[in-house]
Coordinates of C-alpha atoms in Angstrom, one line a residue:
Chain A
X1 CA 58.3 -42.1 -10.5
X2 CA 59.9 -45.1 -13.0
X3 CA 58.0 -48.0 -12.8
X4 CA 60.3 -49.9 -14.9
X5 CA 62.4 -52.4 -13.4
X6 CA 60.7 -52.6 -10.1
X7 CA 60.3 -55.8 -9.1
X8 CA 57.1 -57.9 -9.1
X9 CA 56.7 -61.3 -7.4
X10 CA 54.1 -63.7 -8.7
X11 CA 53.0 -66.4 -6.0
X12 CA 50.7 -68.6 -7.5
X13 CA 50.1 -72.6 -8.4
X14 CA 49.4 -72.4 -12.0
X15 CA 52.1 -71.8 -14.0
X16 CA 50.1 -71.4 -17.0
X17 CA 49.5 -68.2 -15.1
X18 CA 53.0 -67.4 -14.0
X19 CA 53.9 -67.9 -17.7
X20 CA 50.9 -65.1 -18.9
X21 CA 50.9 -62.5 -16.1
X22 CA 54.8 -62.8 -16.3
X23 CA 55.0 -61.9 -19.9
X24 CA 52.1 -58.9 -19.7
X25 CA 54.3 -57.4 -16.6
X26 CA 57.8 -58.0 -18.9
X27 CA 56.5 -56.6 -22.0
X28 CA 55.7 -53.3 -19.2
X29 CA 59.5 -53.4 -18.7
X30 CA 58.8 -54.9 -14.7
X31 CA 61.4 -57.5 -13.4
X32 CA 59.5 -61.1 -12.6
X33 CA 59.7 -63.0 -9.9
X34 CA 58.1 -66.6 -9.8
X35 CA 57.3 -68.6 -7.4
X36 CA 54.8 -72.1 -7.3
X37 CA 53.3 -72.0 -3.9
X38 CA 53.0 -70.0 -0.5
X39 CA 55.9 -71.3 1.4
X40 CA 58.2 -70.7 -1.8
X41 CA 56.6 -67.3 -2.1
X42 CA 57.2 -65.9 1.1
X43 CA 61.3 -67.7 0.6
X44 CA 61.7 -65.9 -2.5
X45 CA 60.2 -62.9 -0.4
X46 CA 62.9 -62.7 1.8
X47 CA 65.4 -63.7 -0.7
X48 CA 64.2 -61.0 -3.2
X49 CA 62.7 -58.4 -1.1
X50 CA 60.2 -57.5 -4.4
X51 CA 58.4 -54.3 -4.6
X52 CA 55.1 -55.8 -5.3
X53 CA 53.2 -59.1 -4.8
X54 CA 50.6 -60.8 -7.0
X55 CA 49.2 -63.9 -5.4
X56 CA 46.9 -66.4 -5.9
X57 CA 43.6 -66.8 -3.2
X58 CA 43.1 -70.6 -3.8
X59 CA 46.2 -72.6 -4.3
X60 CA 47.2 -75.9 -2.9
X61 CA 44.3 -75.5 -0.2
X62 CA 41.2 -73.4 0.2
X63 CA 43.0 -70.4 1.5
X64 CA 46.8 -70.7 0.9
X65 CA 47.2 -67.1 -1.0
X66 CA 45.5 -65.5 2.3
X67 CA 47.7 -67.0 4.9
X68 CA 50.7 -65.7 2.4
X69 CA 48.9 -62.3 3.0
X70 CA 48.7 -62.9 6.8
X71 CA 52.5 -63.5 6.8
X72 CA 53.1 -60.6 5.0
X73 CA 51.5 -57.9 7.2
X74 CA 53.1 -59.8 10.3
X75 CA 56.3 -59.4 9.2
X76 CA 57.2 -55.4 9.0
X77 CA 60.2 -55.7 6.1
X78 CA 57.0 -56.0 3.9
X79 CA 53.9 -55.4 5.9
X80 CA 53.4 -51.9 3.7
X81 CA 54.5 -53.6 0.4
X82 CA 51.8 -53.2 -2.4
X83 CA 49.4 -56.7 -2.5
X84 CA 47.5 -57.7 -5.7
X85 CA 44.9 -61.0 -4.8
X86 CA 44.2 -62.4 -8.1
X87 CA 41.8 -65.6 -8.0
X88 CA 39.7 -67.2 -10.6
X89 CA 36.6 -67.8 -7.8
X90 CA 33.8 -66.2 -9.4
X91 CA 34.0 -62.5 -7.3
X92 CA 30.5 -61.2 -8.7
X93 CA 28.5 -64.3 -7.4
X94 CA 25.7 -61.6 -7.3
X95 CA 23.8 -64.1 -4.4
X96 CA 26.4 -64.6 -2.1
X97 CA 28.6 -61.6 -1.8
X98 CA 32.3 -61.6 -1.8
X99 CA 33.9 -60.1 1.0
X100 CA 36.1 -57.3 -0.4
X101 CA 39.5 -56.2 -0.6
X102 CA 39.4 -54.3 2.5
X103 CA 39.0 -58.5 4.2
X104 CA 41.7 -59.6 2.2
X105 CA 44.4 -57.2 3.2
X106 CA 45.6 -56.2 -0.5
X107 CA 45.7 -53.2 -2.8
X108 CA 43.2 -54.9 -5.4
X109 CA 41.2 -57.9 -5.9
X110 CA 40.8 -59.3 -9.5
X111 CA 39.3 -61.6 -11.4
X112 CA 41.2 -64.2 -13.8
X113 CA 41.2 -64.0 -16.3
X114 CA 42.5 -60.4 -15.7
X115 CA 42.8 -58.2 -19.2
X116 CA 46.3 -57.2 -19.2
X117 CA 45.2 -53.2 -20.0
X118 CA 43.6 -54.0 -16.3
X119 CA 46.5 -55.8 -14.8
X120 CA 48.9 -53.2 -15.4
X121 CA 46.8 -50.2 -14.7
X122 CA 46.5 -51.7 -11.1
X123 CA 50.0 -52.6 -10.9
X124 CA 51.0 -49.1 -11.7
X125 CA 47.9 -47.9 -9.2
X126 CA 49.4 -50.1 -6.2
X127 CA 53.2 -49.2 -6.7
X128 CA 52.6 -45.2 -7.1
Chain B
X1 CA 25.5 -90.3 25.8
X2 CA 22.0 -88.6 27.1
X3 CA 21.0 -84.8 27.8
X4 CA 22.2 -85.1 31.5
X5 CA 21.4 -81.2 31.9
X6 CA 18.4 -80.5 29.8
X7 CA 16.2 -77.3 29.8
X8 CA 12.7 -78.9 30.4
X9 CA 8.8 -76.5 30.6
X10 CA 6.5 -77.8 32.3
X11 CA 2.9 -76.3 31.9
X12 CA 0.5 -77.1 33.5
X13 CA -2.8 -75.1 35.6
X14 CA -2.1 -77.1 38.9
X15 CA -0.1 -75.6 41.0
X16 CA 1.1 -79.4 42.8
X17 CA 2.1 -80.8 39.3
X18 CA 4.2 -78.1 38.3
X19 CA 6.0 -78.2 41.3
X20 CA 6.2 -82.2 42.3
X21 CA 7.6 -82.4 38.5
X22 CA 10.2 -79.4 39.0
X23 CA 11.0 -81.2 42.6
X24 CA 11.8 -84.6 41.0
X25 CA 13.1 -83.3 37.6
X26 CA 15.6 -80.9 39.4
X27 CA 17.2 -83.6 41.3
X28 CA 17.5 -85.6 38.2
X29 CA 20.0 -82.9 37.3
X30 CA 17.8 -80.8 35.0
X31 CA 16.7 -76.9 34.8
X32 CA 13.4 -76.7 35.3
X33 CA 10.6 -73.8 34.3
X34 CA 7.1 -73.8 34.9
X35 CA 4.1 -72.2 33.5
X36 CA 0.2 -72.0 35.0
X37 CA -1.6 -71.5 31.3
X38 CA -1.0 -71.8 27.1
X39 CA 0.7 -68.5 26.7
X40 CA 2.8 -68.2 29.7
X41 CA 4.3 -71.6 28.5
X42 CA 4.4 -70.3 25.2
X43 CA 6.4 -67.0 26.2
X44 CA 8.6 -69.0 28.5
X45 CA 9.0 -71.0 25.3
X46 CA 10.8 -68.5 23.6
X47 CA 13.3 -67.4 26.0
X48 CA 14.1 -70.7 27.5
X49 CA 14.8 -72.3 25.0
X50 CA 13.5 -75.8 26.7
X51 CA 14.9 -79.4 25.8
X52 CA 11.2 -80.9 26.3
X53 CA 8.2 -79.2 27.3
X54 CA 5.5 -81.0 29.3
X55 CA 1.8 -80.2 28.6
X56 CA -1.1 -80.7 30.3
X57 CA -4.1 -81.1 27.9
X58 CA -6.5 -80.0 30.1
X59 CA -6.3 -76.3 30.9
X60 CA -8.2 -73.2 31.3
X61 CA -7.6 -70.7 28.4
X62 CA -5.8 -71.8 25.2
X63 CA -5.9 -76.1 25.4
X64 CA -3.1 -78.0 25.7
X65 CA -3.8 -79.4 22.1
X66 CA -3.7 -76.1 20.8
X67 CA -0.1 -75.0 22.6
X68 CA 1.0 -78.2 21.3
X69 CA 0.4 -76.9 17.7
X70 CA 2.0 -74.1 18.0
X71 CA 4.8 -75.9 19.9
X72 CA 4.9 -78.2 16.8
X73 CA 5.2 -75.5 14.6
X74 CA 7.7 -73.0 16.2
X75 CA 10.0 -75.6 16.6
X76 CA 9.5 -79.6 15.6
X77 CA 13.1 -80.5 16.9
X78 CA 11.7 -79.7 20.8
X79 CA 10.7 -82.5 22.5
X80 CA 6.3 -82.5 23.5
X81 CA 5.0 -84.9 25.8
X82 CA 1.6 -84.4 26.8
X83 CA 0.2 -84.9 30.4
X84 CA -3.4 -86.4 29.9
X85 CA -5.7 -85.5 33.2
X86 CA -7.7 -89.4 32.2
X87 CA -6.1 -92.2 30.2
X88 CA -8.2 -91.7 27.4
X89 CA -6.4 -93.8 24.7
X90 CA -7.9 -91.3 22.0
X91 CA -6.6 -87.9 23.2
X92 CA -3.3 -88.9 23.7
X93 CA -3.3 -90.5 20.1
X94 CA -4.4 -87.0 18.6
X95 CA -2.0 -85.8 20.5
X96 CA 0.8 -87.8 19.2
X97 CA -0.8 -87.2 16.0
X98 CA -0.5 -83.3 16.7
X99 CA 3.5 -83.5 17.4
X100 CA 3.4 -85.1 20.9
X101 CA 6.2 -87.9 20.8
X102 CA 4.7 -89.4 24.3
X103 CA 2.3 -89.0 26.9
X104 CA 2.0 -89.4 30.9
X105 CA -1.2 -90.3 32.4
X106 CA -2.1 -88.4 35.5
X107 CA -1.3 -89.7 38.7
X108 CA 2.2 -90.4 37.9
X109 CA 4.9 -91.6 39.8
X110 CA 8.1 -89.8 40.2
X111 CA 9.7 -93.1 38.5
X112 CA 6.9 -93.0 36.0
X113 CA 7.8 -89.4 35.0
X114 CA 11.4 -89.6 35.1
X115 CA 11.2 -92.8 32.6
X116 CA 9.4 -90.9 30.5
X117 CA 11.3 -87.9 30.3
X118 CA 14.3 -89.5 29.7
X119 CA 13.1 -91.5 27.0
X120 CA 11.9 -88.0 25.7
X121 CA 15.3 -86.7 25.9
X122 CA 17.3 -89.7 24.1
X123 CA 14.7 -88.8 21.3
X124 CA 16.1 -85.6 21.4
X125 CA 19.7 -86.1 21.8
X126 CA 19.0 -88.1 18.7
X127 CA 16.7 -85.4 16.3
X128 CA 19.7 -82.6 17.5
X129 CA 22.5 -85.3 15.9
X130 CA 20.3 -85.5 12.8
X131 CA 20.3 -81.5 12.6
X132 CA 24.1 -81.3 12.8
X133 CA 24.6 -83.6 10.2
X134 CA 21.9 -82.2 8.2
X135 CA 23.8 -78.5 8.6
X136 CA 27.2 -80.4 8.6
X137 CA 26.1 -82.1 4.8
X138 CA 25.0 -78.4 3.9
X139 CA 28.1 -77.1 4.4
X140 CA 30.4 -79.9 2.3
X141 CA 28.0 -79.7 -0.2
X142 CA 28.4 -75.9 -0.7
X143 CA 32.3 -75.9 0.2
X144 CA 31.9 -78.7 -2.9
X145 CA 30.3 -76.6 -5.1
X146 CA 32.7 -73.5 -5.0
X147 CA 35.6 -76.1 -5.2
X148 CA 34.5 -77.7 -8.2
X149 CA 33.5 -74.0 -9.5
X150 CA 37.0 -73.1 -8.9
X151 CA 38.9 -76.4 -10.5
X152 CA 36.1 -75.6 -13.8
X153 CA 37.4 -72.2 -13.7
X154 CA 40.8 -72.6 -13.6
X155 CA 41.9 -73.7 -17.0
X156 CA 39.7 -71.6 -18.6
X157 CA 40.8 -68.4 -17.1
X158 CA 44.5 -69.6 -17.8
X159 CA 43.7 -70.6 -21.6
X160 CA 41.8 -67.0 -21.8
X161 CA 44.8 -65.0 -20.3
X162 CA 47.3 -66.7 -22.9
X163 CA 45.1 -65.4 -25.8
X164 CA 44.5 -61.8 -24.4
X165 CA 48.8 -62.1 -24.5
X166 CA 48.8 -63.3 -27.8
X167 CA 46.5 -61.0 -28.6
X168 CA 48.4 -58.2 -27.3
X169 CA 51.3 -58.9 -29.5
X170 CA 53.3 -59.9 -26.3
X171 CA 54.1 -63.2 -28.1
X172 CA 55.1 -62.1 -31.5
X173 CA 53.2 -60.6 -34.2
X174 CA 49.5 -62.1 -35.0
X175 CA 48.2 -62.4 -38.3
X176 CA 44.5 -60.6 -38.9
X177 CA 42.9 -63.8 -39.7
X178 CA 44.6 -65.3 -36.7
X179 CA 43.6 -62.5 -34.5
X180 CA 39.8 -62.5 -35.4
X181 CA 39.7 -66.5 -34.6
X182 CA 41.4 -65.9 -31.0
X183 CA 38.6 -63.4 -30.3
X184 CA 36.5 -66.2 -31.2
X185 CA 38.1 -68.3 -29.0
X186 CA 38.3 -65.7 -26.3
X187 CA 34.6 -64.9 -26.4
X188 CA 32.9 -68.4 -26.7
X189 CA 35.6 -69.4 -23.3
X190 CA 34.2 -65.9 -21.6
X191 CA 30.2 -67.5 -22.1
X192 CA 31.4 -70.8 -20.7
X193 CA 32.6 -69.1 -17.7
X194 CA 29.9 -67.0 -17.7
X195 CA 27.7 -70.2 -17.7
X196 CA 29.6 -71.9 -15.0
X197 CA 29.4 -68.9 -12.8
X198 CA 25.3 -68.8 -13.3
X199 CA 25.1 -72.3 -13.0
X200 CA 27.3 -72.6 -9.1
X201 CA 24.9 -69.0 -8.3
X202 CA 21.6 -71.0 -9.1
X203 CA 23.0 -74.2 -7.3
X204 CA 24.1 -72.7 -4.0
X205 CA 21.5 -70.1 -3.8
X206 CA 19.6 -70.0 -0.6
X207 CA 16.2 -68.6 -0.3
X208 CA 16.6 -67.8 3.4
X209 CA 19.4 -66.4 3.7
X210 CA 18.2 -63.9 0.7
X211 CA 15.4 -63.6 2.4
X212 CA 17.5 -62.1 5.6
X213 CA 19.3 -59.4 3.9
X214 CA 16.1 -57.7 2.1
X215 CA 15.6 -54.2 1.9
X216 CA 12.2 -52.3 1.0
X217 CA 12.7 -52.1 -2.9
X218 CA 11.4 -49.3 -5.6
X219 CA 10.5 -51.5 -9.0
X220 CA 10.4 -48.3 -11.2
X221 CA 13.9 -47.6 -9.6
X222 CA 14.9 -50.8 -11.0
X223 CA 12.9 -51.0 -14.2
X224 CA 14.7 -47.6 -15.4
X225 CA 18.2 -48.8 -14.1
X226 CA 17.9 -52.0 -16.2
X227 CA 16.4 -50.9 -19.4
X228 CA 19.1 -47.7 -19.3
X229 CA 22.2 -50.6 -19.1
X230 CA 20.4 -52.5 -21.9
X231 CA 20.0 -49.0 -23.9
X232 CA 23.1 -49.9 -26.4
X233 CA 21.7 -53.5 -27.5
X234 CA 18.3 -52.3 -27.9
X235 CA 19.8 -49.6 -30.0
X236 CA 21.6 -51.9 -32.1
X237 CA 18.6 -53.5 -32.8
X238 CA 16.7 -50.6 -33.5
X239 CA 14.4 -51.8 -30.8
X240 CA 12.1 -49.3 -28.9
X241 CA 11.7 -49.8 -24.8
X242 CA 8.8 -48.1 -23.0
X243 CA 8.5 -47.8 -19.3
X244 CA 4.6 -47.2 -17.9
X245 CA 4.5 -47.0 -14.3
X246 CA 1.8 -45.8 -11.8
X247 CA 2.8 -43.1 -10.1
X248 CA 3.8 -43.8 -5.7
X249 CA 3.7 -47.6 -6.3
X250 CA 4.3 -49.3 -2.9
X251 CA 7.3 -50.3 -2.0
X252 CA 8.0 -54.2 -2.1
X253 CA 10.5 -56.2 0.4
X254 CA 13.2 -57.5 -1.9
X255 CA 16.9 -58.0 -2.9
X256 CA 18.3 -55.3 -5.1
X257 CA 21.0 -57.5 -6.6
X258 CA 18.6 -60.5 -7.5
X259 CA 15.9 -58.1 -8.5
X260 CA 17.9 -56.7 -10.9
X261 CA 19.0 -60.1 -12.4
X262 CA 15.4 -60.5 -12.7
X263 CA 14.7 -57.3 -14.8
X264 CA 17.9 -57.6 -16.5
X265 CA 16.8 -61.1 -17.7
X266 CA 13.3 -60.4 -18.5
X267 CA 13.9 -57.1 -20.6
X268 CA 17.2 -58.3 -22.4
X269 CA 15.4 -61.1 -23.6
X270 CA 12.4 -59.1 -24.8
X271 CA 15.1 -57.1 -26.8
X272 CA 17.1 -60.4 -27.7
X273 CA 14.5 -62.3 -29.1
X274 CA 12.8 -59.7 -30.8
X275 CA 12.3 -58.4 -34.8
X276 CA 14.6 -55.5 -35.7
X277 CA 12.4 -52.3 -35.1
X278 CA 10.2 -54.1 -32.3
X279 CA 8.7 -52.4 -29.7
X280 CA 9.4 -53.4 -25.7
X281 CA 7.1 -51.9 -23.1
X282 CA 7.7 -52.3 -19.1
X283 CA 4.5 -51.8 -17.2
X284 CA 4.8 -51.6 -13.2
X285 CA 1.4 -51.4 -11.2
X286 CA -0.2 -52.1 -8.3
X287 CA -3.1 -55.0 -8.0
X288 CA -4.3 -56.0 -4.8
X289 CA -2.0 -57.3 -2.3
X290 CA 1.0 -56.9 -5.2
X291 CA 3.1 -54.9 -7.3
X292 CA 3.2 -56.5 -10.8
X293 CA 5.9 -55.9 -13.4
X294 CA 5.1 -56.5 -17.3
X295 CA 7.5 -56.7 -20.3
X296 CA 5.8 -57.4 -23.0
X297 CA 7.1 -57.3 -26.7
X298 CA 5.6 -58.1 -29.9
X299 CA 8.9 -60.2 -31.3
X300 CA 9.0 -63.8 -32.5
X301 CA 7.1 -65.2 -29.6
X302 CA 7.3 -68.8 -28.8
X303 CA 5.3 -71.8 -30.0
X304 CA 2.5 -72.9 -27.2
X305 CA 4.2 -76.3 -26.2
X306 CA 7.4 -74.7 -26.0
X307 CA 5.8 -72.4 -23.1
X308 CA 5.6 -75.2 -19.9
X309 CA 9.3 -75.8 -20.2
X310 CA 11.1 -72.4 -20.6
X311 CA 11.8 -72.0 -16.8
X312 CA 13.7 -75.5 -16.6
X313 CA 17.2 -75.2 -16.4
X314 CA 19.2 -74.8 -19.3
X315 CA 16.2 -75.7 -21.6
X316 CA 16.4 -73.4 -25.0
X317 CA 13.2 -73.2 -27.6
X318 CA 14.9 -74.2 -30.6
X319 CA 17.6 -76.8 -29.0
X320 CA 20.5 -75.4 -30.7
X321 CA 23.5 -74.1 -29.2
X322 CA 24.7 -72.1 -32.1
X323 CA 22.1 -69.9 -33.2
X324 CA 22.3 -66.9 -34.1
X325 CA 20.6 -66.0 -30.4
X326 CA 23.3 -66.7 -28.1
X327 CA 22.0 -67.8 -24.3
X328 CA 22.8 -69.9 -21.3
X329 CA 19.4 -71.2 -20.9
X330 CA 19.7 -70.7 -17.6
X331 CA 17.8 -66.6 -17.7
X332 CA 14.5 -67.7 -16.8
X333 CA 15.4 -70.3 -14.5
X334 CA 17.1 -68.0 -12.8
X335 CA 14.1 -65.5 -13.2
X336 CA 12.0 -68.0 -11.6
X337 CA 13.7 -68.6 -8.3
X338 CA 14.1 -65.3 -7.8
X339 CA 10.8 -64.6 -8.0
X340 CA 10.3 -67.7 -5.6
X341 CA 12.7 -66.5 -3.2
X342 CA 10.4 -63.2 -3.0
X343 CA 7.3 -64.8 -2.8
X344 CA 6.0 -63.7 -5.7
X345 CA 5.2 -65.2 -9.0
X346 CA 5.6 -65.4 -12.6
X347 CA 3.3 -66.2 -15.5
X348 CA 4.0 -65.8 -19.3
X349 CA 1.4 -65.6 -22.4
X350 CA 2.8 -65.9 -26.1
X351 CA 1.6 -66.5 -29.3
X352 CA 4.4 -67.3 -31.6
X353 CA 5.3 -64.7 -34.0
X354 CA 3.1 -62.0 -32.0
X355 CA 5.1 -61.8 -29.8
X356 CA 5.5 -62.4 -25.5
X357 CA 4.3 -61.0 -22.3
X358 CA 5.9 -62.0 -19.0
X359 CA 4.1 -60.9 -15.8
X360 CA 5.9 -61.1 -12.5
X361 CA 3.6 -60.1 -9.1
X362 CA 5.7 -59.3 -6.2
X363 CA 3.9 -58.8 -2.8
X364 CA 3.9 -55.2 -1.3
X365 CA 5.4 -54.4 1.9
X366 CA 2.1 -54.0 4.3
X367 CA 3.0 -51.0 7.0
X368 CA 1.0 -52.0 9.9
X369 CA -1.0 -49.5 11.7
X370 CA -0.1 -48.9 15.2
X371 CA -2.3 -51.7 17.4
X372 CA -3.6 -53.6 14.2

């Protein structure tokens, strides 16, 4: 299966990290997509219609990038997309235990800064 | 705004008293249990769940005094108001003394009882309002804490992900001297979030809820998990780790995860701070009520008024952040209250360039016997 030119959405309030993820997906030949928040990712969603989504847990408010999940399994045009939850919370808080990605409804849950030998191994994982 | 529907016990040997209170109580609107001795009340205690418990003083069996301690102690937020059989000024003022917030001198009056247990209840109304706030300013100040651990974060995990690009060539070709500074910059950002994420653990950590999840726990398990993942660094250091365990030590009742960050701690800074070609031994054994756990090591020790302050938070022996030893300052602080939070304890012996022993005891899990 080609992996190049399928199209990856990036929903997430830092665009520091729009900027870096974007160019570690481009230099992998994948098409971007960028959008700033939850309400403009899931308008660019329907606009675009991507193959994959990487999204941000904490934006704007505590729990912005898992409501954008929630939308996304309700609506069935991309309920069975491929979901990456990226989020800079610290996931291996050994005393309090994260819940995993099974909770969060995605394909992967990583940890910013992501190595982008790790980033694309899961993209490639999630698409296939 | 008072309890109108409150859960009241009353317990009390006469049979009249329990049920002239439940009578008068029950019209006031409440639900009302009784109980004819000490440990009826007290087993009626723990289902019902009462609002305020009335207690005769004077009873056959266990004393009212001595249900009012363990009233006291179960749960302080329940309401005790003792019924004294004479108006002895003195037993009632132990009483009060022992937990009781009132007392009600037999013969009463309906009104006389109903005043009183209403005045009981307001003080309740008011010590559940103090809880919920209490839980309430638990709850912003840990929401707080992963918000500001998340805005710390943040930048850092965006400034690392631009140098692993640049780093990748993504950006343009990197010169060698170039690239050896970003992994500079990249590793020193990693410790800092490394730091932060030690720091939020040891600032939200929560002995009791630890303390719910614990499992019976195998400390040579453990030993020989941690000293195989610190193999490589003792290797590099040419340093030598022994593990000496008794043979069918007991069980302990502990948290794998914390444990670990205990022996992880403890045995990567035997290694860390030791002379190249030291020696680190691990001795797990049983003494008394407790398993204990050694590492000693014969590295560069530390100086005897350095000792009382090495489990503070973020103190380091020789003050300076660069050397050549790179640490938080936050491993033994951590160490400690996880010890703590197992109700153990933790003791250390140096003598500076001999070398360090830490000892850590850890109480056994005790199988009762069948009707013990």
């Amino acid at each position: 299966m080609n992996l190049k030119g399928k199209r990856i959405l990036i929903i997430d309030d830092d665009p520091d990290f729009v900027r870096s993820t974007g160019m570690i997906l481009k230099s992998a030949g994948y098409e971007v997509l960028e959008a700033f928040s939850g309400k403009e990712g899931l308008e660019k969603s329907k606009a675009e219609n991507p193959d994959l989504y990487i999204i941000d847990l904490m934006m704007e408010t505590y729990s912005e990038g898992s409501l954008v999940v929630d939308a996304l399994v309700k609506d069935e045009n991309t309920r069975d997309k491929p979901r990456i939850m990226i989020t800079s919370v610290d996931l291996k808080g050994p005393w309090d235990s994260y819940p995993g990605d099974e909770w969060l409804a995605c394909d992967f849950l990583l940890q910013k800064p992501v190595p982008p030998a790790e980033l694309l191994k899961c993209v490639e994982k999630a698409i296939a | 705004m008072l309890l109108e529907k409150a859960n009241l016990l009353v317990i009390d040997d006469e049979e009249i008293v329990r049920n002239s209170c439940t009578k008068i109580l029950t019209e006031e609107g409440h639900v009302v249990r009784g109980a004819e001795n000490g440990d009826q009340g007290l087993n009626v205690f723990k289902e019902f769940h009462p609002d305020l418990v009335l207690i005769d003083l004077k009873m056959p069996g266990k004393s009212g005094m001595e249900v009012l301690e363990e009233l006291e102690s179960a749960d302080p937020d329940v309401v005790k108001i003792v019924i004294t059989g004479y108006a002895t000024v003195s037993s009632a003022l132990d009483a009060m003394k022992r937990g009781a917030y009132d007392f009600i001198p037999k013969p009463f009056s309906p009104d006389e009882l109903v005043l009183v247990v209403t005045r009981g209840l307001e003080k309740r109304r008011l010590l559940m309002e103090k809880k919920a706030l209490l839980i309430g300013q638990e709850k912003i100040r840990r929401n707080m804490v992963s918000l500001v651990s998340h805005e710390l974060r943040a930048p850092i995990a965006a400034t690392v992900q631009y140098l692993e690009v640049i780093l990748e060539g993504v950006a343009g070709e990197v010169s060698s001297e170039a690239e050896e500074l970003i992994h500079r910059c990249d590793e020193r950002l990693r410790e800092m979030l490394e730091l932060i994420n030690k720091w939020i653990n040891l600032a939200v950590f929560d002995p009791i809820k630890l303390a719910e999840h614990f499992e019976d726990v195998n400390l040579s398990e453990m030993a020989l998990k941690s000293m195989e993942l610190l193999k490589s660094s003792a290797d590099k250091k040419k340093v030598r780790l022994s593990l000496e365990a008794q043979k069918n030590v007991p069980v302990i009742a502990g948290s794998k995860i914390c444990l670990e960050e205990v022996f992880n701690n403890l045995i990567g800074n035997a290694i860390k701070y030791n002379r190249k070609k030291g020696r680190v031994a691990v001795k797990i054994y049983e003494q008394g009520n407790d398993v204990c756990f050694e590492v000693n090591d014969n590295g560069i020790g530390i100086e005897k008024e350095n000792l009382p302050r090495i489990f503070d938070e973020f103190y380091r022996v020789d003050g300076r952040r660069t050397s050549p030893i790179q640490g938080s300052g936050l491993g033994l602080a951590i160490v400690k209250t996880m010890v703590d939070a197992h109700g153990g304890a933790i003791s250390v012996d140096s003598r500076f360039g001999d070398g360090t022993s830490f000892k850590i005891r850890l109480p056994k899990v005790i199988h009762l016997e069948k009707g013990s």
